[in-house]
PDB file of C-alpha atoms in Angstrom:
ATOM      1  CA  MET W   1      40.566 -32.406  -3.962  1.00 46.00           C
ATOM      2  CA  LYS W   2      38.703 -29.519  -5.503  1.00 57.00           C
ATOM      3  CA  ILE W   3      36.541 -31.915  -7.388  1.00 57.00           C
ATOM      4  CA  GLN W   4      35.389 -33.754  -4.166  1.00 59.00           C
ATOM      5  CA  LYS W   5      34.594 -30.331  -2.594  1.00 62.00           C
ATOM      6  CA  PHE W   6      32.595 -29.517  -5.696  1.00 60.00           C
ATOM      7  CA  LEU W   7      30.654 -32.750  -5.611  1.00 58.00           C
ATOM      8  CA  LYS W   8      29.639 -31.952  -2.048  1.00 58.00           C
ATOM      9  CA  LYS W   9      28.324 -28.611  -3.174  1.00 54.00           C
ATOM     10  CA  VAL W  10      26.603 -30.229  -6.109  1.00 53.00           C
ATOM     11  CA  GLY W  11      24.758 -32.419  -3.625  1.00 49.00           C
ATOM     12  CA  MET W  12      23.484 -29.454  -1.590  1.00 39.00           C
ATOM     13  CA  ARG W  13      22.817 -26.803  -4.150  1.00 45.00           C
ATOM     14  CA  ALA W  14      24.037 -26.887  -7.696  1.00 47.00           C
ATOM     15  CA  ILE W  15      22.294 -30.120  -8.637  1.00 46.00           C
ATOM     16  CA  LEU W  16      18.978 -28.589  -7.662  1.00 42.00           C
ATOM     17  CA  THR W  17      19.342 -25.956 -10.396  1.00 47.00           C
ATOM     18  CA  ASN W  18      19.543 -26.431 -14.125  1.00 44.00           C
ATOM     19  CA  PHE W  19      19.929 -30.076 -14.748  1.00 45.00           C
ATOM     20  CA  ASP W  20      18.295 -31.900 -17.653  1.00 44.00           C
ATOM     21  CA  ASP W  21      20.648 -34.866 -17.893  1.00 44.00           C
ATOM     22  CA  ASP W  22      22.496 -32.287 -19.741  1.00 51.00           C
ATOM     23  CA  VAL W  23      26.217 -31.842 -18.953  1.00 57.00           C
ATOM     24  CA  LYS W  24      26.242 -28.178 -19.932  1.00 61.00           C
ATOM     25  CA  VAL W  25      25.438 -26.934 -16.473  1.00 60.00           C
ATOM     26  CA  ILE W  26      27.798 -29.299 -14.786  1.00 63.00           C
ATOM     27  CA  ARG W  27      30.454 -27.979 -17.069  1.00 64.00           C
ATOM     28  CA  LYS W  28      29.528 -24.452 -16.127  1.00 64.00           C
ATOM     29  CA  MET W  29      29.539 -25.253 -12.426  1.00 63.00           C
ATOM     30  CA  LEU W  30      32.849 -27.105 -12.502  1.00 64.00           C
ATOM     31  CA  LYS W  31      34.289 -24.092 -14.358  1.00 63.00           C
ATOM     32  CA  ILE W  32      32.994 -21.666 -11.668  1.00 61.00           C
ATOM     33  CA  GLU W  33      33.875 -23.782  -8.628  1.00 60.00           C
ATOM     34  CA  CYS W  34      37.097 -25.286  -9.664  1.00 62.00           C
ATOM     35  CA  GLU W  35      38.454 -22.651 -12.018  1.00 63.00           C
ATOM     36  CA  PHE W  36      39.603 -25.111 -14.726  1.00 63.00           C
ATOM     37  CA  SER W  37      41.944 -23.500 -17.126  1.00 64.00           C
ATOM     38  CA  SER W  38      40.736 -25.192 -20.295  1.00 69.00           C
ATOM     39  CA  PRO W  39      37.844 -27.222 -21.658  1.00 67.00           C
ATOM     40  CA  SER W  40      40.013 -30.274 -22.183  1.00 70.00           C
ATOM     41  CA  THR W  41      41.014 -30.469 -18.629  1.00 69.00           C
ATOM     42  CA  LEU W  42      37.393 -30.049 -17.722  1.00 68.00           C
ATOM     43  CA  ASN W  43      36.375 -32.964 -20.146  1.00 70.00           C
ATOM     44  CA  THR W  44      38.803 -35.277 -18.360  1.00 72.00           C
ATOM     45  CA  VAL W  45      37.413 -34.445 -14.935  1.00 69.00           C
ATOM     46  CA  ILE W  46      33.882 -34.961 -16.148  1.00 68.00           C
ATOM     47  CA  ALA W  47      34.794 -38.319 -17.744  1.00 70.00           C
ATOM     48  CA  THR W  48      36.450 -39.384 -14.514  1.00 69.00           C
ATOM     49  CA  PHE W  49      33.436 -38.644 -12.364  1.00 67.00           C
ATOM     50  CA  LYS W  50      30.640 -39.162 -14.881  1.00 66.00           C
ATOM     51  CA  GLU W  51      29.007 -42.061 -12.870  1.00 66.00           C
ATOM     52  CA  GLU W  52      28.970 -40.068  -9.671  1.00 65.00           C
ATOM     53  CA  LEU W  53      27.570 -36.957 -11.442  1.00 64.00           C
ATOM     54  CA  LYS W  54      24.882 -39.044 -13.123  1.00 62.00           C
ATOM     55  CA  GLU W  55      23.856 -40.647  -9.934  1.00 62.00           C
ATOM     56  CA  LYS W  56      23.413 -37.146  -8.337  1.00 58.00           C
ATOM     57  CA  ILE W  57      21.409 -35.964 -11.183  1.00 56.00           C
ATOM     58  CA  SER W  58      18.970 -38.868 -11.018  1.00 53.00           C
ATOM     59  CA  GLU W  59      18.757 -38.249  -7.197  1.00 51.00           C
ATOM     60  CA  ASN W  60      17.137 -34.903  -7.521  1.00 52.00           C
ATOM     61  CA  ARG W  61      14.327 -33.909  -9.727  1.00 54.00           C
ATOM     62  CA  ASN W  62      13.289 -30.815  -7.831  1.00 63.00           C
ATOM     63  CA  PHE W  63      14.934 -28.763 -10.576  1.00 64.00           C
ATOM     64  CA  PHE W  64      12.327 -29.358 -13.147  1.00 64.00           C
ATOM     65  CA  ARG W  65       9.633 -27.942 -10.847  1.00 72.00           C
ATOM     66  CA  TYR W  66      11.827 -24.921 -10.000  1.00 76.00           C
ATOM     67  CA  GLN W  67      12.647 -24.329 -13.509  1.00 76.00           C
ATOM     68  CA  LYS W  68       8.900 -24.276 -14.447  1.00 81.00           C
ATOM     69  CA  ILE W  69       8.217 -21.852 -11.517  1.00 87.00           C
ATOM     70  CA  VAL W  70      10.869 -19.444 -12.827  1.00 87.00           C
ATOM     71  CA  GLN W  71       9.686 -19.818 -16.527  1.00 86.00           C
ATOM     72  CA  ASP W  72       6.112 -19.088 -15.531  1.00 90.00           C
ATOM     73  CA  LEU W  73       7.301 -16.054 -13.420  1.00 92.00           C
ATOM     74  CA  ILE W  74       9.201 -14.729 -16.471  1.00 91.00           C
ATOM     75  CA  LYS W  75       6.019 -14.965 -18.538  1.00 90.00           C
ATOM     76  CA  LYS W  76       4.023 -12.999 -15.871  1.00 92.00           C
ATOM     77  CA  ILE W  77       6.730 -10.355 -15.605  1.00 91.00           C
ATOM     78  CA  GLY W  78       6.460  -9.904 -19.310  1.00 86.00           C
ATOM     79  CA  GLU W  79       2.701  -9.327 -19.299  1.00 77.00           C
TER      80      GLU W  79
ATOM     81  CA  MET Y   1       3.702  -0.758 -18.693  1.00 92.00           C
ATOM     82  CA  ILE Y   2       6.486   0.687 -16.553  1.00 95.00           C
ATOM     83  CA  THR Y   3       5.503   0.929 -12.850  1.00 96.00           C
ATOM     84  CA  LEU Y   4       7.555   2.536 -10.271  1.00 97.00           C
ATOM     85  CA  ASP Y   5       7.634   1.845  -6.453  1.00 95.00           C
ATOM     86  CA  ARG Y   6       9.954   4.766  -5.765  1.00 96.00           C
ATOM     87  CA  VAL Y   7      11.556   7.607  -7.687  1.00 96.00           C
ATOM     88  CA  ARG Y   8      13.818  10.412  -6.906  1.00 96.00           C
ATOM     89  CA  LEU Y   9      13.171  13.418  -9.115  1.00 95.00           C
ATOM     90  CA  LEU Y  10      14.562  16.898  -9.768  1.00 95.00           C
ATOM     91  CA  VAL Y  11      11.788  19.446 -10.516  1.00 95.00           C
ATOM     92  CA  PRO Y  12      13.082  22.848 -11.699  1.00 93.00           C
ATOM     93  CA  GLU Y  13      12.187  25.557  -9.525  1.00 92.00           C
ATOM     94  CA  ASN Y  14      10.359  27.530 -12.347  1.00 92.00           C
ATOM     95  CA  LYS Y  15       7.619  24.731 -11.996  1.00 92.00           C
ATOM     96  CA  VAL Y  16       7.064  25.682  -8.400  1.00 92.00           C
ATOM     97  CA  PRO Y  17       5.852  29.233  -7.955  1.00 92.00           C
ATOM     98  CA  GLU Y  18       4.678  28.780  -4.384  1.00 91.00           C
ATOM     99  CA  VAL Y  19       6.320  27.194  -1.293  1.00 91.00           C
ATOM    100  CA  ASN Y  20       5.230  27.145   2.310  1.00 92.00           C
ATOM    101  CA  GLU Y  21       8.485  28.118   3.816  1.00 90.00           C
ATOM    102  CA  ASN Y  22       7.242  27.181   7.333  1.00 91.00           C
ATOM    103  CA  ASP Y  23       7.403  23.486   6.384  1.00 92.00           C
ATOM    104  CA  PHE Y  24      11.135  23.698   5.503  1.00 91.00           C
ATOM    105  CA  ASP Y  25      14.105  23.624   7.868  1.00 91.00           C
ATOM    106  CA  THR Y  26      17.825  23.703   7.372  1.00 88.00           C
ATOM    107  CA  PHE Y  27      19.374  20.468   8.216  1.00 78.00           C
ATOM    108  CA  SER Y  28      22.906  19.326   7.506  1.00 77.00           C
ATOM    109  CA  ASN Y  29      23.231  22.222   5.049  1.00 78.00           C
ATOM    110  CA  LYS Y  30      20.094  21.194   3.212  1.00 85.00           C
ATOM    111  CA  ILE Y  31      16.789  23.045   2.950  1.00 92.00           C
ATOM    112  CA  THR Y  32      14.414  20.274   3.475  1.00 92.00           C
ATOM    113  CA  VAL Y  33      10.912  19.596   4.538  1.00 93.00           C
ATOM    114  CA  LYS Y  34      10.622  18.871   8.305  1.00 90.00           C
ATOM    115  CA  LYS Y  35      10.439  15.211   9.329  1.00 88.00           C
ATOM    116  CA  GLU Y  36       7.457  15.749  11.516  1.00 89.00           C
ATOM    117  CA  ILE Y  37       5.513  16.937   8.522  1.00 90.00           C
ATOM    118  CA  LEU Y  38       6.670  14.160   6.200  1.00 91.00           C
ATOM    119  CA  LYS Y  39       5.769  11.411   8.824  1.00 88.00           C
ATOM    120  CA  ASN Y  40       2.079  12.088   8.216  1.00 87.00           C
ATOM    121  CA  ILE Y  41       2.164  12.135   4.376  1.00 91.00           C
ATOM    122  CA  VAL Y  42       2.067   8.584   3.043  1.00 93.00           C
ATOM    123  CA  GLY Y  43       4.173   8.308  -0.096  1.00 93.00           C
ATOM    124  CA  VAL Y  44       6.426  11.456   0.292  1.00 94.00           C
ATOM    125  CA  ARG Y  45       9.905  10.554   1.674  1.00 94.00           C
ATOM    126  CA  GLU Y  46      11.747  13.755   1.056  1.00 93.00           C
ATOM    127  CA  ILE Y  47      11.312  17.265  -0.436  1.00 95.00           C
ATOM    128  CA  THR Y  48      14.667  19.268  -0.575  1.00 95.00           C
ATOM    129  CA  TYR Y  49      15.524  22.492  -2.246  1.00 93.00           C
ATOM    130  CA  ILE Y  50      18.826  21.913  -3.961  1.00 90.00           C
ATOM    131  CA  ASN Y  51      20.677  23.626  -6.948  1.00 86.00           C
ATOM    132  CA  ASN Y  52      17.794  25.741  -8.066  1.00 89.00           C
ATOM    133  CA  SER Y  53      15.506  22.624  -8.138  1.00 93.00           C
ATOM    134  CA  PHE Y  54      13.261  20.611  -5.850  1.00 94.00           C
ATOM    135  CA  LEU Y  55      14.352  17.114  -5.017  1.00 95.00           C
ATOM    136  CA  LEU Y  56      11.267  14.869  -4.561  1.00 95.00           C
ATOM    137  CA  ASP Y  57      11.539  11.441  -3.240  1.00 96.00           C
ATOM    138  CA  VAL Y  58       8.269   9.798  -3.840  1.00 96.00           C
ATOM    139  CA  SER Y  59       6.863   6.389  -3.204  1.00 95.00           C
ATOM    140  CA  GLY Y  60       4.071   4.674  -5.190  1.00 95.00           C
ATOM    141  CA  LYS Y  61       2.157   4.603  -1.855  1.00 94.00           C
ATOM    142  CA  ILE Y  62       1.177   8.162  -2.692  1.00 95.00           C
ATOM    143  CA  THR Y  63      -1.359   6.737  -5.039  1.00 94.00           C
ATOM    144  CA  ALA Y  64      -2.572   3.847  -2.824  1.00 93.00           C
ATOM    145  CA  ASP Y  65      -6.257   3.503  -2.353  1.00 92.00           C
ATOM    146  CA  LYS Y  66      -8.746   0.835  -1.230  1.00 92.00           C
ATOM    147  CA  GLY Y  67      -7.701  -2.389  -2.952  1.00 90.00           C
ATOM    148  CA  ASN Y  68      -4.648  -0.689  -4.646  1.00 91.00           C
ATOM    149  CA  LEU Y  69      -1.145  -0.908  -3.123  1.00 93.00           C
ATOM    150  CA  GLY Y  70      -0.055   2.102  -5.293  1.00 93.00           C
ATOM    151  CA  LEU Y  71       2.567   2.195  -7.980  1.00 95.00           C
ATOM    152  CA  ILE Y  72       3.556   5.128 -10.195  1.00 96.00           C
ATOM    153  CA  HIS Y  73       2.779   4.748 -13.976  1.00 95.00           C
ATOM    154  CA  LYS Y  74       2.045   6.927 -16.945  1.00 94.00           C
ATOM    155  CA  ASN Y  75      -1.599   6.911 -16.307  1.00 94.00           C
ATOM    156  CA  ASN Y  76      -1.437   8.285 -12.809  1.00 94.00           C
ATOM    157  CA  VAL Y  77       1.649  10.336 -12.699  1.00 94.00           C
ATOM    158  CA  LYS Y  78      -0.354  13.631 -12.904  1.00 92.00           C
ATOM    159  CA  GLU Y  79      -2.250  12.539  -9.845  1.00 92.00           C
ATOM    160  CA  VAL Y  80       1.201  12.090  -8.000  1.00 93.00           C
ATOM    161  CA  PHE Y  81       1.924  15.710  -8.534  1.00 93.00           C
ATOM    162  CA  GLU Y  82      -1.595  16.756  -7.680  1.00 93.00           C
ATOM    163  CA  LYS Y  83      -1.370  14.845  -4.460  1.00 93.00           C
ATOM    164  CA  ILE Y  84       1.977  16.555  -3.619  1.00 93.00           C
ATOM    165  CA  ASP Y  85       0.349  19.849  -4.479  1.00 92.00           C
ATOM    166  CA  ASP Y  86      -2.509  18.979  -1.988  1.00 92.00           C
ATOM    167  CA  THR Y  87      -0.043  18.705   0.896  1.00 92.00           C
ATOM    168  CA  GLY Y  88       0.273  22.587   0.661  1.00 92.00           C
ATOM    169  CA  ILE Y  89       4.104  22.241   0.879  1.00 94.00           C
ATOM    170  CA  LEU Y  90       4.575  23.169  -2.783  1.00 92.00           C
ATOM    171  CA  ARG Y  91       2.422  24.380  -5.493  1.00 92.00           C
ATOM    172  CA  PHE Y  92       3.162  23.476  -9.126  1.00 91.00           C
ATOM    173  CA  ASN Y  93       2.073  26.009 -11.983  1.00 89.00           C
ATOM    174  CA  SER Y  94       1.671  23.119 -14.412  1.00 84.00           C
ATOM    175  CA  SER Y  95       2.224  19.411 -14.326  1.00 84.00           C
ATOM    176  CA  PRO Y  96       6.096  18.870 -14.039  1.00 90.00           C
ATOM    177  CA  VAL Y  97       6.202  15.469 -15.608  1.00 89.00           C
ATOM    178  CA  GLU Y  98       7.948  16.619 -18.734  1.00 89.00           C
ATOM    179  CA  ALA Y  99      10.487  18.704 -17.024  1.00 92.00           C
ATOM    180  CA  SER Y 100      11.309  16.370 -14.088  1.00 94.00           C
ATOM    181  CA  GLN Y 101      14.641  14.705 -14.214  1.00 95.00           C
ATOM    182  CA  VAL Y 102      15.036  11.162 -12.828  1.00 96.00           C
ATOM    183  CA  LEU Y 103      17.866  10.500 -10.311  1.00 95.00           C
ATOM    184  CA  TYR Y 104      16.859   7.124  -8.901  1.00 96.00           C
ATOM    185  CA  LEU Y 105      14.325   4.516  -9.637  1.00 95.00           C
ATOM    186  CA  ASP Y 106      12.694   1.300  -8.274  1.00 96.00           C
ATOM    187  CA  VAL Y 107      11.082  -0.330 -11.379  1.00 97.00           C
ATOM    188  CA  THR Y 108       8.601  -2.731  -9.942  1.00 96.00           C
ATOM    189  CA  LYS Y 109       6.472  -5.570 -10.858  1.00 96.00           C
ATOM    190  CA  ASP Y 110       4.023  -7.399  -8.514  1.00 95.00           C
ATOM    191  CA  VAL Y 111       3.325 -10.999  -9.524  1.00 95.00           C
ATOM    192  CA  GLU Y 112       0.815 -13.416  -8.069  1.00 94.00           C
ATOM    193  CA  VAL Y 113       2.202 -16.921  -7.717  1.00 94.00           C
ATOM    194  CA  GLU Y 114       0.917 -20.321  -6.437  1.00 92.00           C
ATOM    195  CA  ASN Y 115       3.469 -20.695  -3.721  1.00 91.00           C
ATOM    196  CA  PRO Y 116       5.415 -17.474  -2.839  1.00 90.00           C
ATOM    197  CA  LEU Y 117       8.134 -19.227  -0.634  1.00 89.00           C
ATOM    198  CA  GLU Y 118       8.805 -21.893  -3.140  1.00 87.00           C
ATOM    199  CA  THR Y 119       9.118 -19.368  -5.884  1.00 91.00           C
ATOM    200  CA  LEU Y 120      11.725 -17.491  -3.841  1.00 90.00           C
ATOM    201  CA  THR Y 121      13.637 -20.805  -3.372  1.00 84.00           C
ATOM    202  CA  ALA Y 122      13.436 -21.568  -7.060  1.00 85.00           C
ATOM    203  CA  ILE Y 123      14.801 -18.034  -7.922  1.00 88.00           C
ATOM    204  CA  GLU Y 124      17.663 -18.416  -5.417  1.00 84.00           C
ATOM    205  CA  LEU Y 125      18.750 -21.704  -6.711  1.00 77.00           C
ATOM    206  CA  LEU Y 126      18.616 -20.810 -10.333  1.00 77.00           C
ATOM    207  CA  ALA Y 127      20.526 -17.646  -9.579  1.00 81.00           C
ATOM    208  CA  THR Y 128      23.328 -19.485  -7.970  1.00 74.00           C
ATOM    209  CA  GLN Y 129      24.446 -20.506 -11.352  1.00 61.00           C
ATOM    210  CA  ARG Y 130      25.498 -16.921 -12.025  1.00 60.00           C
ATOM    211  CA  LYS Y 131      27.093 -16.213  -8.706  1.00 63.00           C
ATOM    212  CA  HIS Y 132      30.413 -15.386 -10.245  1.00 65.00           C
ATOM    213  CA  LYS Y 133      28.723 -12.225 -11.610  1.00 74.00           C
ATOM    214  CA  ASN Y 134      26.271 -11.494  -8.744  1.00 81.00           C
ATOM    215  CA  LYS Y 135      26.087 -11.990  -5.111  1.00 85.00           C
ATOM    216  CA  ILE Y 136      22.823 -13.168  -3.420  1.00 87.00           C
ATOM    217  CA  LEU Y 137      21.947 -11.781  -0.180  1.00 88.00           C
ATOM    218  CA  ASP Y 138      19.012 -11.944   2.220  1.00 87.00           C
ATOM    219  CA  TYR Y 139      16.531  -9.065   1.897  1.00 88.00           C
ATOM    220  CA  LYS Y 140      13.578  -7.914   4.026  1.00 81.00           C
ATOM    221  CA  ASN Y 141      10.604 -10.051   4.501  1.00 74.00           C
ATOM    222  CA  SER Y 142      11.862 -13.439   3.499  1.00 78.00           C
ATOM    223  CA  GLY Y 143      13.224 -11.909   0.307  1.00 89.00           C
ATOM    224  CA  LEU Y 144      16.533 -11.878  -1.477  1.00 92.00           C
ATOM    225  CA  ILE Y 145      18.508  -9.274  -3.301  1.00 93.00           C
ATOM    226  CA  ILE Y 146      20.828  -9.958  -6.119  1.00 92.00           C
ATOM    227  CA  LYS Y 147      23.565  -7.463  -6.547  1.00 90.00           C
ATOM    228  CA  PRO Y 148      26.576  -7.388  -8.851  1.00 87.00           C
ATOM    229  CA  HIS Y 149      30.087  -7.957  -7.282  1.00 84.00           C
ATOM    230  CA  ALA Y 150      31.278  -4.727  -8.873  1.00 80.00           C
ATOM    231  CA  LYS Y 151      30.855  -1.854  -6.376  1.00 76.00           C
ATOM    232  CA  SER Y 152      30.764   0.736  -9.194  1.00 75.00           C
ATOM    233  CA  VAL Y 153      27.347  -0.722 -10.421  1.00 78.00           C
ATOM    234  CA  SER Y 154      24.223   0.251  -8.531  1.00 88.00           C
ATOM    235  CA  ASP Y 155      21.810  -1.980 -10.324  1.00 92.00           C
ATOM    236  CA  SER Y 156      20.143  -4.739  -8.222  1.00 94.00           C
ATOM    237  CA  LEU Y 157      17.061  -6.811  -8.168  1.00 95.00           C
ATOM    238  CA  ALA Y 158      15.157  -7.307  -4.984  1.00 95.00           C
ATOM    239  CA  ILE Y 159      12.406 -10.099  -4.678  1.00 95.00           C
ATOM    240  CA  TYR Y 160      10.353 -10.300  -1.522  1.00 94.00           C
ATOM    241  CA  LEU Y 161       6.836 -10.813  -0.119  1.00 92.00           C
ATOM    242  CA  LYS Y 162       4.874  -7.651  -0.228  1.00 89.00           C
ATOM    243  CA  TYR Y 163       2.334  -9.010   2.210  1.00 87.00           C
ATOM    244  CA  LYS Y 164       5.108  -9.435   4.991  1.00 88.00           C
ATOM    245  CA  GLU Y 165       6.502  -6.155   4.271  1.00 86.00           C
ATOM    246  CA  ILE Y 166       3.209  -4.430   5.043  1.00 90.00           C
ATOM    247  CA  ILE Y 167       2.308  -6.416   8.123  1.00 89.00           C
ATOM    248  CA  GLN Y 168       5.747  -6.201   9.755  1.00 87.00           C
ATOM    249  CA  ASN Y 169       6.282  -2.525   9.401  1.00 86.00           C
ATOM    250  CA  LYS Y 170       4.988  -1.045  12.752  1.00 86.00           C
ATOM    251  CA  SER Y 171       5.615   2.677  11.864  1.00 87.00           C
ATOM    252  CA  PRO Y 172       2.835   5.222  12.147  1.00 88.00           C
ATOM    253  CA  LYS Y 173       3.231   6.073   8.486  1.00 89.00           C
ATOM    254  CA  ASN Y 174       2.644   2.366   7.606  1.00 91.00           C
ATOM    255  CA  ARG Y 175      -0.608   2.251   9.804  1.00 90.00           C
ATOM    256  CA  LEU Y 176      -1.800   5.218   7.674  1.00 91.00           C
ATOM    257  CA  TYR Y 177      -0.930   3.256   4.538  1.00 92.00           C
ATOM    258  CA  ILE Y 178      -2.913   0.272   5.792  1.00 93.00           C
ATOM    259  CA  GLU Y 179      -5.814   2.487   6.351  1.00 91.00           C
ATOM    260  CA  LYS Y 180      -5.597   3.762   2.822  1.00 91.00           C
ATOM    261  CA  ILE Y 181      -5.573   0.357   1.172  1.00 94.00           C
ATOM    262  CA  GLY Y 182      -7.815  -1.367   3.577  1.00 92.00           C
ATOM    263  CA  ILE Y 183      -7.022  -4.356   5.737  1.00 89.00           C
ATOM    264  CA  GLU Y 184      -8.831  -6.715   3.376  1.00 91.00           C
ATOM    265  CA  THR Y 185      -6.339  -5.819   0.555  1.00 92.00           C
ATOM    266  CA  ILE Y 186      -3.518  -7.328   2.692  1.00 90.00           C
ATOM    267  CA  GLU Y 187      -5.353 -10.730   2.719  1.00 89.00           C
ATOM    268  CA  LYS Y 188      -5.585 -10.616  -1.111  1.00 91.00           C
ATOM    269  CA  ILE Y 189      -1.976 -10.084  -1.602  1.00 92.00           C
ATOM    270  CA  LYS Y 190      -0.680 -12.976   0.423  1.00 91.00           C
ATOM    271  CA  LYS Y 191       0.432 -14.698  -2.708  1.00 92.00           C
ATOM    272  CA  THR Y 192       2.034 -11.643  -4.336  1.00 93.00           C
ATOM    273  CA  VAL Y 193       5.819 -11.572  -4.950  1.00 94.00           C
ATOM    274  CA  ARG Y 194       7.261  -8.157  -5.515  1.00 95.00           C
ATOM    275  CA  LEU Y 195      10.227  -7.737  -7.887  1.00 96.00           C
ATOM    276  CA  GLU Y 196      12.054  -4.409  -7.696  1.00 96.00           C
ATOM    277  CA  ARG Y 197      14.999  -3.291  -9.924  1.00 96.00           C
ATOM    278  CA  HIS Y 198      16.858  -0.643  -8.076  1.00 96.00           C
ATOM    279  CA  LEU Y 199      18.673   1.708 -10.398  1.00 96.00           C
ATOM    280  CA  GLY Y 200      20.912   4.113  -8.659  1.00 92.00           C
ATOM    281  CA  THR Y 201      22.991   5.939 -11.159  1.00 93.00           C
ATOM    282  CA  PHE Y 202      22.382   7.611 -14.527  1.00 94.00           C
ATOM    283  CA  LYS Y 203      24.568   4.998 -16.155  1.00 93.00           C
ATOM    284  CA  ASP Y 204      22.527   2.215 -14.669  1.00 94.00           C
ATOM    285  CA  ILE Y 205      19.262   3.879 -15.703  1.00 95.00           C
ATOM    286  CA  ARG Y 206      20.388   4.474 -19.279  1.00 95.00           C
ATOM    287  CA  LYS Y 207      21.582   0.807 -19.526  1.00 94.00           C
ATOM    288  CA  ALA Y 208      18.367  -0.554 -18.167  1.00 95.00           C
ATOM    289  CA  PHE Y 209      16.188   1.596 -20.364  1.00 95.00           C
ATOM    290  CA  LYS Y 210      18.570   1.519 -23.377  1.00 94.00           C
ATOM    291  CA  THR Y 211      18.623   5.274 -23.719  1.00 94.00           C
ATOM    292  CA  ASN Y 212      21.310   7.751 -24.583  1.00 92.00           C
ATOM    293  CA  SER Y 213      19.434  10.819 -23.183  1.00 91.00           C
ATOM    294  CA  LYS Y 214      21.776  13.192 -21.417  1.00 89.00           C
ATOM    295  CA  LYS Y 215      19.077  14.115 -19.045  1.00 91.00           C
ATOM    296  CA  ILE Y 216      16.681  11.372 -18.353  1.00 95.00           C
ATOM    297  CA  ARG Y 217      13.166  12.703 -17.925  1.00 95.00           C
ATOM    298  CA  LEU Y 218      10.436  11.021 -15.989  1.00 95.00           C
ATOM    299  CA  LYS Y 219       8.220  11.021 -19.032  1.00 94.00           C
ATOM    300  CA  GLU Y 220      10.741   9.054 -21.087  1.00 95.00           C
ATOM    301  CA  ILE Y 221      10.864   6.463 -18.417  1.00 96.00           C
ATOM    302  CA  LEU Y 222       7.109   6.069 -17.984  1.00 96.00           C
ATOM    303  CA  HIS Y 223       6.530   5.860 -21.716  1.00 95.00           C
ATOM    304  CA  SER Y 224       9.386   3.392 -22.317  1.00 94.00           C
ATOM    305  CA  LYS Y 225       8.441   0.169 -23.908  1.00 94.00           C
ATOM    306  CA  LYS Y 226      11.415  -1.738 -22.297  1.00 94.00           C
ATOM    307  CA  ASN Y 227      10.943  -4.157 -19.358  1.00 94.00           C
ATOM    308  CA  PRO Y 228      14.005  -3.727 -17.085  1.00 95.00           C
ATOM    309  CA  VAL Y 229      12.696  -6.011 -14.510  1.00 95.00           C
ATOM    310  CA  LYS Y 230      12.216  -8.956 -16.913  1.00 93.00           C
ATOM    311  CA  ASP Y 231      15.597  -8.291 -18.435  1.00 92.00           C
ATOM    312  CA  LYS Y 232      17.358  -8.355 -15.109  1.00 93.00           C
ATOM    313  CA  PHE Y 233      15.461 -11.357 -13.929  1.00 91.00           C
ATOM    314  CA  CYS Y 234      16.320 -13.363 -17.112  1.00 89.00           C
ATOM    315  CA  GLU Y 235      19.929 -12.248 -16.777  1.00 87.00           C
ATOM    316  CA  ILE Y 236      20.296 -13.571 -13.245  1.00 87.00           C
ATOM    317  CA  THR Y 237      18.344 -16.919 -13.626  1.00 82.00           C
ATOM    318  CA  SER Y 238      19.561 -18.007 -17.141  1.00 72.00           C
ATOM    319  CA  SER Y 239      22.774 -19.676 -18.048  1.00 47.00           C
ATOM    320  CA  ASN Y 240      25.005 -18.311 -20.681  1.00 41.00           C
ATOM    321  CA  GLU Y 241      24.363 -20.484 -23.831  1.00 39.00           C
ATOM    322  CA  TYR Y 242      27.579 -19.027 -25.505  1.00 37.00           C
ATOM    323  CA  ASP Y 243      29.992 -19.845 -22.721  1.00 38.00           C
ATOM    324  CA  TRP Y 244      32.987 -21.530 -24.499  1.00 35.00           C
ATOM    325  CA  PHE Y 245      33.359 -23.967 -21.670  1.00 37.00           C
ATOM    326  CA  THR Y 246      29.783 -25.326 -22.406  1.00 36.00           C
ATOM    327  CA  VAL Y 247      30.088 -25.778 -26.013  1.00 37.00           C
ATOM    328  CA  GLY Y 248      32.970 -27.976 -26.086  1.00 38.00           C
ATOM    329  CA  LYS Y 249      33.136 -31.703 -26.679  1.00 36.00           C
ATOM    330  CA  GLU Y 250      30.457 -33.555 -24.750  1.00 36.00           C
ATOM    331  CA  VAL Y 251      31.710 -36.589 -22.787  1.00 34.00           C
ATOM    332  CA  PHE Y 252      28.613 -38.275 -21.382  1.00 32.00           C
TER     333      PHE Y 252
END
């Protein structure tokens, strides 16, 4: 049931982060949260839950604003 | 330009020909300047005689002035030592910038943003991606501090609201500081977010400034072209593009 726990966490926190309809971050989060042993296992899990994950991605677009804020901040720190 | 909010330095005793011995006391086997004297000197946290050197713990507040919060940088570092000289506790025979060895640093950047609280939220959320490397903890004044899990590393990044820090500190020393910068300055920094990279060991300082110097001098730090705050900030908020898990076959 690790994946279910992960999806709960996704709803609260991770989905707000680095999502661009891009699976890379989901893969990373799954790796961190569920400690998968190999990329192939991870692929299977993502394939199984892809609809649920896609739905959660589309639910939350805050990430783009947050990402822009952080990118602007990086520019200012570099000045 | 490198700007420091705090630095702990070792100044060799040959740079200090005169000392007001009455200002010193022996406390816990240390010959150190009395607390009742330091509490009236904004920007000086500690002066201790140790191993034929003077340990100076100085904050950027020593350079504060009307409209200026005070940070130490290459253009005002001589003024820092002049101000310590002016206290009458120590007299330097020449500027000790070149001879001073750095023990601890807070490399600092103040950045004005549109919405400070939302900025902190954004940083926290992006930093959660890297939580396997770092822990994210609450810090003073609605801030957060990102520290490595490894206890051997003393390299952290604190991000907080400078405005809150100033108004919430009720100490007499802080009241003196507010008098120096002027109450109107506090209004002007309501949208300022402060980022501080705390570097607590020689190893961490060398790594952050990409130097191999055996003794790390203040002059080298202040003239460095590196940007340790930006480097750390990018490290904690960016995902690792080369993670082998993320470059596998895509299934969406």
